[in-house]
Short mmCIF file of N, CA, C and O in Angstrom, two decimals:
data_model
loop_
_atom_site.label_atom_id
_atom_site.label_comp_id
_atom_site.label_asym_id
_atom_site.label_seq_id
_atom_site.Cartn_x
_atom_site.Cartn_y
_atom_site.Cartn_z
N MET A 210 -7.78 12.90 -14.98
CA MET A 210 -6.85 12.27 -14.22
C MET A 210 -7.54 11.89 -12.83
O MET A 210 -7.80 12.82 -11.95
N THR A 211 -7.49 10.77 -12.27
CA THR A 211 -7.82 10.29 -10.96
C THR A 211 -7.04 10.13 -10.09
O THR A 211 -5.80 10.53 -10.18
N VAL A 212 -7.43 9.94 -8.89
CA VAL A 212 -6.49 10.21 -7.64
C VAL A 212 -5.65 8.97 -7.66
O VAL A 212 -4.90 8.88 -6.87
N GLN A 213 -5.75 8.05 -8.31
CA GLN A 213 -5.22 6.99 -8.26
C GLN A 213 -4.06 6.56 -9.24
O GLN A 213 -3.22 5.65 -9.30
N GLN A 214 -3.57 7.75 -9.89
CA GLN A 214 -2.56 7.53 -11.14
C GLN A 214 -1.53 8.25 -10.58
O GLN A 214 -1.08 9.03 -9.67
N GLU A 215 -0.39 7.56 -11.36
CA GLU A 215 0.80 8.07 -11.41
C GLU A 215 1.78 7.82 -10.31
O GLU A 215 1.43 8.03 -9.19
N ALA A 216 2.95 7.15 -10.55
CA ALA A 216 3.92 7.20 -9.64
C ALA A 216 4.87 8.25 -9.23
O ALA A 216 5.01 9.26 -10.17
N PRO A 217 5.61 8.40 -8.36
CA PRO A 217 6.48 9.50 -8.03
C PRO A 217 7.47 9.30 -9.29
O PRO A 217 7.81 8.48 -10.08
N ALA A 218 8.20 10.73 -9.63
CA ALA A 218 9.14 10.91 -10.68
C ALA A 218 10.00 9.55 -10.78
O ALA A 218 10.76 9.45 -9.65
N GLY A 219 10.23 9.25 -11.74
CA GLY A 219 11.08 7.91 -11.99
C GLY A 219 10.74 6.70 -11.19
O GLY A 219 11.46 5.69 -11.30
N GLY A 220 9.38 6.49 -10.87
CA GLY A 220 8.83 5.30 -10.38
C GLY A 220 8.61 4.34 -11.34
O GLY A 220 8.55 4.68 -12.52
N ALA A 221 8.44 3.14 -11.00
CA ALA A 221 8.14 1.99 -11.99
C ALA A 221 6.77 1.97 -12.39
O ALA A 221 6.35 1.33 -13.10
N GLY A 222 5.79 2.68 -11.54
CA GLY A 222 4.39 2.58 -11.94
C GLY A 222 4.20 3.16 -13.15
O GLY A 222 3.31 2.61 -13.92
N GLY A 223 4.88 4.08 -13.71
CA GLY A 223 4.66 4.73 -15.02
C GLY A 223 3.44 5.66 -15.06
O GLY A 223 2.59 5.66 -14.30
N ALA A 224 3.42 6.70 -15.57
CA ALA A 224 2.48 8.04 -15.55
C ALA A 224 1.44 7.31 -15.93
O ALA A 224 1.22 6.85 -17.00
N GLY A 225 0.10 7.60 -15.37
CA GLY A 225 -0.98 7.33 -15.67
C GLY A 225 -1.50 5.89 -15.25
O GLY A 225 -2.54 5.45 -15.50
N GLU A 226 -0.72 5.27 -14.66
CA GLU A 226 -1.01 3.78 -14.06
C GLU A 226 -1.63 3.95 -12.95
O GLU A 226 -0.99 4.04 -11.84
N PRO A 227 -3.02 3.45 -12.78
CA PRO A 227 -3.42 3.22 -11.31
C PRO A 227 -2.81 2.11 -10.65
O PRO A 227 -2.47 1.15 -11.12
N LEU A 228 -2.62 2.51 -9.29
CA LEU A 228 -1.93 1.55 -8.40
C LEU A 228 -2.83 1.27 -7.31
O LEU A 228 -3.70 1.83 -6.87
N GLU A 229 -2.51 -0.05 -6.72
CA GLU A 229 -3.09 -0.52 -5.77
C GLU A 229 -2.30 -1.12 -4.71
O GLU A 229 -0.86 -1.37 -5.00
N VAL A 230 -2.35 -1.22 -3.28
CA VAL A 230 -1.34 -1.59 -2.15
C VAL A 230 -2.25 -2.61 -1.42
O VAL A 230 -3.42 -2.55 -1.33
N TRP A 231 -1.34 -3.41 -0.74
CA TRP A 231 -1.98 -4.38 0.10
C TRP A 231 -0.76 -4.86 1.09
O TRP A 231 0.22 -4.42 0.86
N ILE A 232 -1.08 -5.49 2.18
CA ILE A 232 -0.08 -5.86 3.24
C ILE A 232 -0.48 -7.63 3.40
O ILE A 232 -1.60 -7.95 3.58
N ASP A 233 0.98 -8.04 3.63
CA ASP A 233 0.88 -9.28 3.87
C ASP A 233 1.04 -9.36 5.32
O ASP A 233 1.94 -9.27 5.94
N GLN A 234 -0.13 -9.46 6.09
CA GLN A 234 -0.04 -9.69 7.45
C GLN A 234 0.65 -10.84 8.17
O GLN A 234 1.07 -10.88 9.30
N ASP A 235 1.02 -11.92 7.35
CA ASP A 235 1.90 -12.91 7.99
C ASP A 235 3.52 -12.36 8.14
O ASP A 235 4.25 -12.89 8.89
N LEU A 236 3.80 -11.29 7.47
CA LEU A 236 4.84 -10.69 7.78
C LEU A 236 4.94 -9.69 8.25
O LEU A 236 6.01 -8.97 8.65
N CYS A 237 3.92 -8.79 8.75
CA CYS A 237 3.75 -7.53 9.51
C CYS A 237 4.26 -7.82 10.62
O CYS A 237 4.15 -8.68 11.77
N THR A 238 5.26 -6.90 11.04
CA THR A 238 5.77 -6.53 12.67
C THR A 238 5.00 -5.82 13.52
O THR A 238 5.20 -5.67 14.68
N GLY A 239 3.88 -5.25 12.98
CA GLY A 239 2.98 -4.06 14.10
C GLY A 239 3.91 -2.80 14.32
O GLY A 239 3.37 -2.33 15.30
N ASP A 240 4.80 -2.48 13.69
CA ASP A 240 5.53 -1.41 14.07
C ASP A 240 4.87 -0.07 13.76
O ASP A 240 4.98 0.97 14.43
N GLY A 241 4.00 -0.04 13.02
CA GLY A 241 2.98 1.20 12.62
C GLY A 241 3.51 2.06 11.78
O GLY A 241 2.97 3.27 11.72
N ILE A 242 4.82 1.85 11.07
CA ILE A 242 5.52 2.84 10.31
C ILE A 242 4.53 3.29 9.22
O ILE A 242 4.57 4.39 8.82
N CYS A 243 3.75 2.46 8.78
CA CYS A 243 2.89 2.69 7.47
C CYS A 243 1.84 3.51 7.85
O CYS A 243 1.47 4.50 7.19
N VAL A 244 1.25 3.40 9.36
CA VAL A 244 0.25 4.37 9.61
C VAL A 244 0.58 5.61 10.02
O VAL A 244 0.04 6.72 9.62
N GLN A 245 1.87 5.76 10.24
CA GLN A 245 2.61 6.95 10.53
C GLN A 245 2.71 7.95 9.38
O GLN A 245 2.55 9.06 9.03
N TYR A 246 2.96 7.24 8.01
CA TYR A 246 3.48 7.67 6.99
C TYR A 246 2.08 8.18 6.01
O TYR A 246 1.84 9.10 5.63
N ALA A 247 0.92 7.23 6.05
CA ALA A 247 -0.25 7.32 5.60
C ALA A 247 -1.31 6.76 6.28
O ALA A 247 -1.89 5.81 6.19
N PRO A 248 -2.03 7.41 7.22
CA PRO A 248 -3.03 6.88 8.15
C PRO A 248 -4.32 6.97 7.53
O PRO A 248 -5.28 6.30 7.69
N GLU A 249 -4.34 7.53 6.39
CA GLU A 249 -5.64 7.44 5.29
C GLU A 249 -5.84 6.26 4.57
O GLU A 249 -6.90 5.57 4.34
N VAL A 250 -4.60 5.48 4.54
CA VAL A 250 -4.51 4.28 3.72
C VAL A 250 -4.35 2.87 4.57
O VAL A 250 -4.88 1.98 4.26
N PHE A 251 -3.89 3.21 5.84
CA PHE A 251 -3.12 2.21 6.59
C PHE A 251 -3.77 2.12 8.31
O PHE A 251 -3.77 3.32 8.62
N GLU A 252 -3.96 1.25 8.69
CA GLU A 252 -4.50 1.14 10.14
C GLU A 252 -4.01 0.01 10.93
O GLU A 252 -4.07 -1.15 10.30
N LEU A 253 -3.83 0.01 12.13
CA LEU A 253 -3.31 -1.23 12.94
C LEU A 253 -4.86 -1.57 13.54
O LEU A 253 -5.63 -0.59 14.18
N ASP A 254 -4.95 -2.92 13.51
CA ASP A 254 -6.17 -3.30 14.08
C ASP A 254 -5.94 -4.03 15.47
O ASP A 254 -4.83 -3.87 15.80
N ILE A 255 -6.67 -4.41 16.18
CA ILE A 255 -6.75 -4.87 17.50
C ILE A 255 -5.80 -5.98 17.57
O ILE A 255 -5.23 -6.17 18.79
N ASP A 256 -5.42 -6.83 16.63
CA ASP A 256 -4.54 -7.86 16.86
C ASP A 256 -3.02 -7.25 16.43
O ASP A 256 -2.10 -8.16 16.64
N GLY A 257 -2.94 -6.02 16.32
CA GLY A 257 -1.40 -5.39 16.38
C GLY A 257 -0.95 -5.47 14.83
O GLY A 257 0.25 -5.09 14.85
N LEU A 258 -1.71 -5.85 14.06
CA LEU A 258 -1.07 -5.82 12.71
C LEU A 258 -1.81 -4.90 11.71
O LEU A 258 -2.69 -4.45 12.11
N ALA A 259 -0.99 -4.47 10.78
CA ALA A 259 -1.54 -3.39 9.75
C ALA A 259 -2.26 -3.75 8.49
O ALA A 259 -2.20 -4.84 8.21
N TYR A 260 -3.32 -3.11 8.29
CA TYR A 260 -4.26 -3.49 7.26
C TYR A 260 -4.21 -1.87 6.30
O TYR A 260 -4.28 -1.14 6.70
N VAL A 261 -4.73 -2.43 5.09
CA VAL A 261 -5.30 -1.39 4.26
C VAL A 261 -6.71 -1.01 4.45
O VAL A 261 -7.58 -1.62 5.14
N LYS A 262 -7.22 0.27 4.28
CA LYS A 262 -8.54 0.83 4.38
C LYS A 262 -8.79 1.11 3.08
O LYS A 262 -8.34 1.43 2.15
N SER A 263 -10.33 0.85 2.90
CA SER A 263 -11.05 1.08 1.71
C SER A 263 -11.01 2.76 1.54
O SER A 263 -10.88 3.58 2.51
N PRO A 264 -11.54 3.17 0.46
CA PRO A 264 -11.43 4.70 0.06
C PRO A 264 -12.70 5.03 1.09
O PRO A 264 -12.65 6.47 1.31
N GLY A 265 -13.59 4.41 1.50
CA GLY A 265 -14.62 4.95 2.56
C GLY A 265 -14.15 4.65 3.95
O GLY A 265 -15.02 4.75 4.87
N ASP A 266 -12.88 4.44 4.16
CA ASP A 266 -12.07 4.42 5.65
C ASP A 266 -12.78 3.03 6.32
O ASP A 266 -12.56 3.03 7.29
N GLU A 267 -13.08 1.97 5.47
CA GLU A 267 -13.27 0.93 6.07
C GLU A 267 -12.08 -0.12 6.01
O GLU A 267 -11.28 -0.22 5.08
N LEU A 268 -11.68 -0.73 7.31
CA LEU A 268 -10.88 -1.62 7.56
C LEU A 268 -11.01 -2.65 6.80
O LEU A 268 -11.96 -3.40 6.87
N LEU A 269 -9.90 -3.13 5.76
CA LEU A 269 -10.16 -4.17 5.00
C LEU A 269 -9.32 -5.34 5.52
O LEU A 269 -7.96 -5.66 5.49
N VAL A 270 -9.84 -6.41 6.39
CA VAL A 270 -9.03 -7.45 7.01
C VAL A 270 -8.95 -8.73 6.44
O VAL A 270 -8.50 -9.80 6.67
N GLU A 271 -9.65 -8.78 5.26
CA GLU A 271 -9.36 -10.10 4.41
C GLU A 271 -8.05 -10.31 3.92
O GLU A 271 -7.39 -9.40 3.20
N PRO A 272 -7.46 -11.32 3.90
CA PRO A 272 -6.17 -11.64 3.36
C PRO A 272 -6.05 -11.36 2.10
O PRO A 272 -6.76 -11.56 1.07
N GLY A 273 -4.96 -10.44 1.62
CA GLY A 273 -4.56 -9.79 0.37
C GLY A 273 -5.59 -8.80 -0.13
O GLY A 273 -5.51 -8.54 -1.36
N ALA A 274 -6.47 -8.22 0.83
CA ALA A 274 -7.39 -7.53 0.35
C ALA A 274 -6.34 -5.93 -0.19
O ALA A 274 -5.62 -5.76 0.24
N THR A 275 -6.89 -5.42 -1.22
CA THR A 275 -6.29 -4.20 -1.67
C THR A 275 -6.77 -2.95 -1.64
O THR A 275 -8.39 -3.07 -1.40
N THR A 276 -6.41 -1.95 -1.89
CA THR A 276 -7.07 -0.56 -1.83
C THR A 276 -6.10 0.40 -2.83
O THR A 276 -4.92 0.08 -2.95
N PRO A 277 -7.07 1.47 -3.56
CA PRO A 277 -6.51 2.19 -4.43
C PRO A 277 -5.35 2.83 -3.92
O PRO A 277 -5.43 3.29 -2.54
N VAL A 278 -4.28 3.34 -4.42
CA VAL A 278 -3.41 4.42 -3.94
C VAL A 278 -4.04 5.76 -4.35
O VAL A 278 -3.62 5.88 -5.63
N PRO A 279 -4.16 6.43 -3.53
CA PRO A 279 -4.74 7.99 -3.97
C PRO A 279 -3.58 8.62 -4.49
O PRO A 279 -2.32 8.61 -3.91
N LEU A 280 -3.42 9.38 -5.54
CA LEU A 280 -2.35 10.39 -6.03
C LEU A 280 -1.65 11.03 -5.06
O LEU A 280 -0.52 11.05 -4.90
N PRO A 281 -2.29 11.75 -4.34
CA PRO A 281 -1.89 12.81 -3.22
C PRO A 281 -1.08 12.14 -2.19
O PRO A 281 -0.06 12.43 -1.36
N LEU A 282 -1.43 10.69 -1.93
CA LEU A 282 -0.65 10.01 -0.77
C LEU A 282 0.57 9.07 -1.68
O LEU A 282 0.89 7.98 -0.77
N LEU A 283 0.54 9.05 -2.61
CA LEU A 283 1.45 7.94 -3.53
C LEU A 283 2.56 7.87 -2.87
O LEU A 283 3.26 6.78 -2.41
N GLN A 284 3.55 9.19 -2.57
CA GLN A 284 4.84 9.13 -2.04
C GLN A 284 4.83 8.33 -0.70
O GLN A 284 5.93 7.60 -0.29
N ASP A 285 3.92 8.99 0.28
CA ASP A 285 3.79 8.52 1.41
C ASP A 285 3.46 6.86 1.54
O ASP A 285 4.08 6.03 2.33
N VAL A 286 3.02 6.40 0.71
CA VAL A 286 2.65 4.63 0.55
C VAL A 286 3.83 4.46 0.10
O VAL A 286 4.25 3.06 0.48
N VAL A 287 4.46 4.81 -0.70
CA VAL A 287 5.78 3.99 -1.29
C VAL A 287 6.94 4.25 -0.12
O VAL A 287 7.51 3.29 0.07
N ASP A 288 7.06 5.33 0.54
CA ASP A 288 7.96 5.62 1.64
C ASP A 288 7.42 4.32 2.81
O ASP A 288 8.43 3.83 3.33
N SER A 289 6.24 3.99 2.97
CA SER A 289 5.91 3.15 3.79
C SER A 289 6.32 1.64 3.34
O SER A 289 7.14 0.95 4.24
N ALA A 290 6.34 1.45 2.10
CA ALA A 290 6.73 0.22 1.56
C ALA A 290 8.29 0.10 1.79
O ALA A 290 8.76 -1.07 2.10
N ARG A 291 8.78 1.11 1.44
CA ARG A 291 10.17 1.29 1.49
C ARG A 291 10.82 1.24 3.03
O ARG A 291 12.05 0.53 3.35
N GLU A 292 10.30 1.73 3.95
CA GLU A 292 10.77 1.41 5.47
C GLU A 292 10.32 0.75 6.32
O GLU A 292 10.79 0.21 7.23
N CYS A 293 9.23 -0.29 5.61
CA CYS A 293 8.55 -1.00 6.46
C CYS A 293 9.40 -2.24 6.73
O CYS A 293 10.37 -3.10 6.21
N PRO A 294 9.81 -2.58 8.02
CA PRO A 294 10.64 -3.63 8.87
C PRO A 294 10.40 -4.80 8.62
O PRO A 294 11.20 -5.92 8.24
N GLY A 295 9.00 -4.99 8.18
CA GLY A 295 8.65 -6.60 7.89
C GLY A 295 8.55 -6.67 6.47
O GLY A 295 8.37 -7.91 5.87
N ASP A 296 8.83 -5.93 5.63
CA ASP A 296 8.78 -5.89 4.02
C ASP A 296 7.54 -6.70 3.79
O ASP A 296 7.39 -7.63 2.74
N CYS A 297 6.39 -6.02 4.30
CA CYS A 297 5.06 -6.59 3.85
C CYS A 297 4.16 -5.92 3.20
O CYS A 297 3.01 -6.19 2.77
N ILE A 298 4.54 -4.59 2.67
CA ILE A 298 3.66 -3.62 2.00
C ILE A 298 4.16 -3.70 0.59
O ILE A 298 5.22 -3.79 -0.06
N HIS A 299 3.17 -4.00 -0.29
CA HIS A 299 2.96 -4.45 -1.98
C HIS A 299 2.40 -3.47 -2.62
O HIS A 299 1.20 -3.13 -2.20
N VAL A 300 2.89 -2.54 -3.47
CA VAL A 300 2.33 -1.45 -4.16
C VAL A 300 2.28 -2.10 -5.80
O VAL A 300 3.50 -2.46 -6.27
N ARG A 301 1.24 -2.36 -6.60
CA ARG A 301 1.39 -2.90 -7.76
C ARG A 301 0.37 -2.22 -8.81
O ARG A 301 -0.41 -1.48 -8.14
N ARG A 302 0.67 -2.46 -10.03
CA ARG A 302 -0.23 -1.69 -10.99
C ARG A 302 -1.42 -2.70 -10.97
O ARG A 302 -1.25 -3.85 -11.03
N VAL A 303 -2.62 -2.00 -11.16
CA VAL A 303 -3.94 -2.43 -11.25
C VAL A 303 -4.00 -3.37 -12.44
O VAL A 303 -4.44 -4.39 -12.52
N SER A 304 -3.47 -2.61 -13.73
CA SER A 304 -3.55 -3.17 -15.06
C SER A 304 -3.00 -4.82 -15.11
O SER A 304 -3.71 -5.54 -15.65
N ASP A 305 -1.71 -5.05 -14.80
CA ASP A 305 -1.31 -6.26 -14.95
C ASP A 305 -0.86 -6.99 -13.45
O ASP A 305 -0.38 -8.08 -13.45
N ARG A 306 -1.12 -6.32 -12.34
CA ARG A 306 -0.77 -6.71 -11.14
C ARG A 306 0.39 -6.86 -10.89
O ARG A 306 1.12 -7.69 -9.94
N VAL A 307 1.46 -6.31 -11.52
CA VAL A 307 2.96 -6.24 -11.48
C VAL A 307 3.22 -5.49 -10.18
O VAL A 307 2.89 -4.22 -10.16
N GLU A 308 4.30 -6.16 -9.26
CA GLU A 308 4.61 -5.02 -8.12
C GLU A 308 5.63 -4.04 -8.63
O GLU A 308 6.66 -4.56 -9.21
N VAL A 309 5.63 -2.95 -8.36
CA VAL A 309 6.24 -1.79 -8.54
C VAL A 309 7.04 -1.16 -7.35
O VAL A 309 8.20 -0.49 -7.47
N TYR A 310 6.71 -1.11 -6.26
CA TYR A 310 7.20 -1.02 -5.16
C TYR A 310 6.95 -2.11 -3.79
O TYR A 310 6.03 -2.64 -3.93
N GLY A 311 8.14 -2.44 -3.17
CA GLY A 311 7.51 -3.51 -2.28
C GLY A 311 8.89 -4.53 -2.28
O GLY A 311 9.51 -4.58 -3.21
N PRO A 312 8.79 -5.60 -1.31
CA PRO A 312 9.63 -6.54 -1.49
C PRO A 312 9.88 -7.49 -2.78
O PRO A 312 10.74 -7.84 -3.15
N ASP A 313 8.79 -7.62 -3.65
CA ASP A 313 8.87 -8.25 -4.89
C ASP A 313 8.80 -7.33 -6.25
O ASP A 313 8.42 -7.83 -7.23
N ALA A 314 9.18 -6.21 -5.95
CA ALA A 314 9.37 -5.17 -7.07
C ALA A 314 10.15 -5.64 -7.93
O ALA A 314 11.29 -6.12 -7.65
N GLU A 315 10.08 -5.47 -9.16
CA GLU A 315 10.95 -5.93 -10.29
C GLU A 315 11.90 -4.69 -10.53
O GLU A 315 11.74 -3.77 -10.30
#
Protein backbone atom coordinates (compact mmCIF):
# COMPACT_ATOMS: atom_id res chain seq x y z
CA MET A 1 0.00 0.00 0.00
CA THR A 2 1.38 3.42 -0.89
CA VAL A 3 1.00 6.60 1.13
CA GLN A 4 -1.37 7.97 -1.51
CA GLN A 5 -4.13 5.43 -1.11
CA GLU A 6 -7.52 5.26 0.49
CA ALA A 7 -10.04 7.86 1.50
CA PRO A 8 -11.37 8.28 5.03
CA ALA A 9 -14.04 5.81 6.06
CA GLY A 10 -17.14 6.32 3.97
CA GLY A 11 -15.25 8.62 1.61
CA ALA A 12 -15.92 8.84 -2.07
CA GLY A 13 -12.33 8.04 -3.04
CA GLY A 14 -12.74 4.33 -2.44
CA ALA A 15 -10.24 2.04 -0.79
CA GLY A 16 -6.97 1.77 -2.67
CA GLU A 17 -7.61 4.77 -4.91
CA PRO A 18 -4.66 7.16 -5.17
CA LEU A 19 -5.80 10.76 -4.76
CA GLU A 20 -4.31 14.12 -5.71
CA VAL A 21 -5.10 17.66 -4.66
CA TRP A 22 -4.92 21.03 -6.39
CA ILE A 23 -5.93 24.60 -5.57
CA ASP A 24 -7.74 27.07 -7.81
CA GLN A 25 -5.84 30.27 -6.99
CA ASP A 26 -8.52 32.37 -8.73
CA LEU A 27 -10.84 31.44 -5.85
CA CYS A 28 -8.29 31.36 -3.02
CA THR A 29 -8.99 33.90 -0.27
CA GLY A 30 -5.59 33.48 1.39
CA ASP A 31 -7.07 32.57 4.79
CA GLY A 32 -4.46 29.85 5.26
CA ILE A 33 -6.83 27.31 6.80
CA CYS A 34 -5.37 24.65 4.52
CA VAL A 35 -1.87 25.42 5.75
CA GLN A 36 -3.05 25.08 9.35
CA TYR A 37 -4.56 21.66 8.61
CA ALA A 38 -1.81 20.23 6.37
CA PRO A 39 1.38 22.33 6.19
CA GLU A 40 3.15 19.38 4.55
CA VAL A 41 0.80 19.69 1.54
CA PHE A 42 -0.14 23.40 1.39
CA GLU A 43 1.80 26.67 1.67
CA LEU A 44 1.02 30.36 1.34
CA ASP A 45 3.25 32.10 -1.19
CA ILE A 46 4.44 35.69 -1.16
CA ASP A 47 1.32 36.65 -3.18
CA GLY A 48 -0.82 35.63 -0.19
CA LEU A 49 -2.42 32.68 -1.99
CA ALA A 50 -2.22 28.99 -1.14
CA TYR A 51 -0.46 26.45 -3.32
CA VAL A 52 0.25 22.73 -3.10
CA LYS A 53 3.72 21.38 -2.52
CA SER A 54 5.44 18.46 -4.20
CA PRO A 55 6.39 15.39 -2.17
CA GLY A 56 9.88 16.94 -2.13
CA ASP A 57 8.52 20.09 -0.42
CA GLU A 58 8.77 22.25 -3.57
CA LEU A 59 6.06 24.92 -3.97
CA LEU A 60 4.09 24.23 -7.15
CA VAL A 61 2.94 27.60 -8.50
CA GLU A 62 1.83 26.52 -11.97
CA PRO A 63 -1.95 26.88 -12.47
CA GLY A 64 -3.65 23.54 -11.87
CA ALA A 65 -0.55 21.90 -10.38
CA THR A 66 -1.42 18.76 -8.44
CA THR A 67 0.31 16.78 -5.73
CA PRO A 68 -0.38 13.31 -4.32
CA VAL A 69 -2.39 13.14 -1.12
CA PRO A 70 -0.31 11.14 1.41
CA LEU A 71 -2.44 8.62 3.29
CA PRO A 72 -1.40 9.85 6.76
CA LEU A 73 -2.54 13.38 5.79
CA LEU A 74 -5.68 12.46 3.90
CA GLN A 75 -8.12 13.46 6.65
CA ASP A 76 -6.32 16.81 7.07
CA VAL A 77 -6.49 17.48 3.32
CA VAL A 78 -10.19 16.55 3.22
CA ASP A 79 -10.87 18.81 6.22
CA SER A 80 -9.02 21.61 4.42
CA ALA A 81 -11.26 21.21 1.38
CA ARG A 82 -14.38 21.16 3.54
CA GLU A 83 -13.40 24.20 5.64
CA CYS A 84 -11.93 26.36 2.87
CA PRO A 85 -13.88 29.66 2.70
CA GLY A 86 -12.93 30.09 -0.96
CA ASP A 87 -14.07 26.59 -1.97
CA CYS A 88 -10.88 26.34 -3.98
CA ILE A 89 -9.37 23.01 -2.83
CA HIS A 90 -10.06 20.06 -5.11
CA VAL A 91 -9.29 16.43 -4.22
CA ARG A 92 -9.70 13.94 -7.04
CA ARG A 93 -8.93 10.36 -7.95
CA VAL A 94 -5.81 10.01 -10.04
CA SER A 95 -7.28 7.22 -12.18
CA ASP A 96 -10.19 9.12 -13.70
CA ARG A 97 -9.69 12.68 -12.35
CA VAL A 98 -13.13 12.64 -10.72
CA GLU A 99 -13.36 15.06 -7.80
CA VAL A 100 -14.24 13.29 -4.57
CA TYR A 101 -13.85 16.19 -2.11
CA GLY A 102 -14.21 19.88 -2.82
CA PRO A 103 -16.66 22.20 -4.53
CA ASP A 104 -17.13 20.01 -7.61
CA ALA A 105 -17.40 16.66 -5.79
CA GLU A 106 -20.17 14.41 -7.05
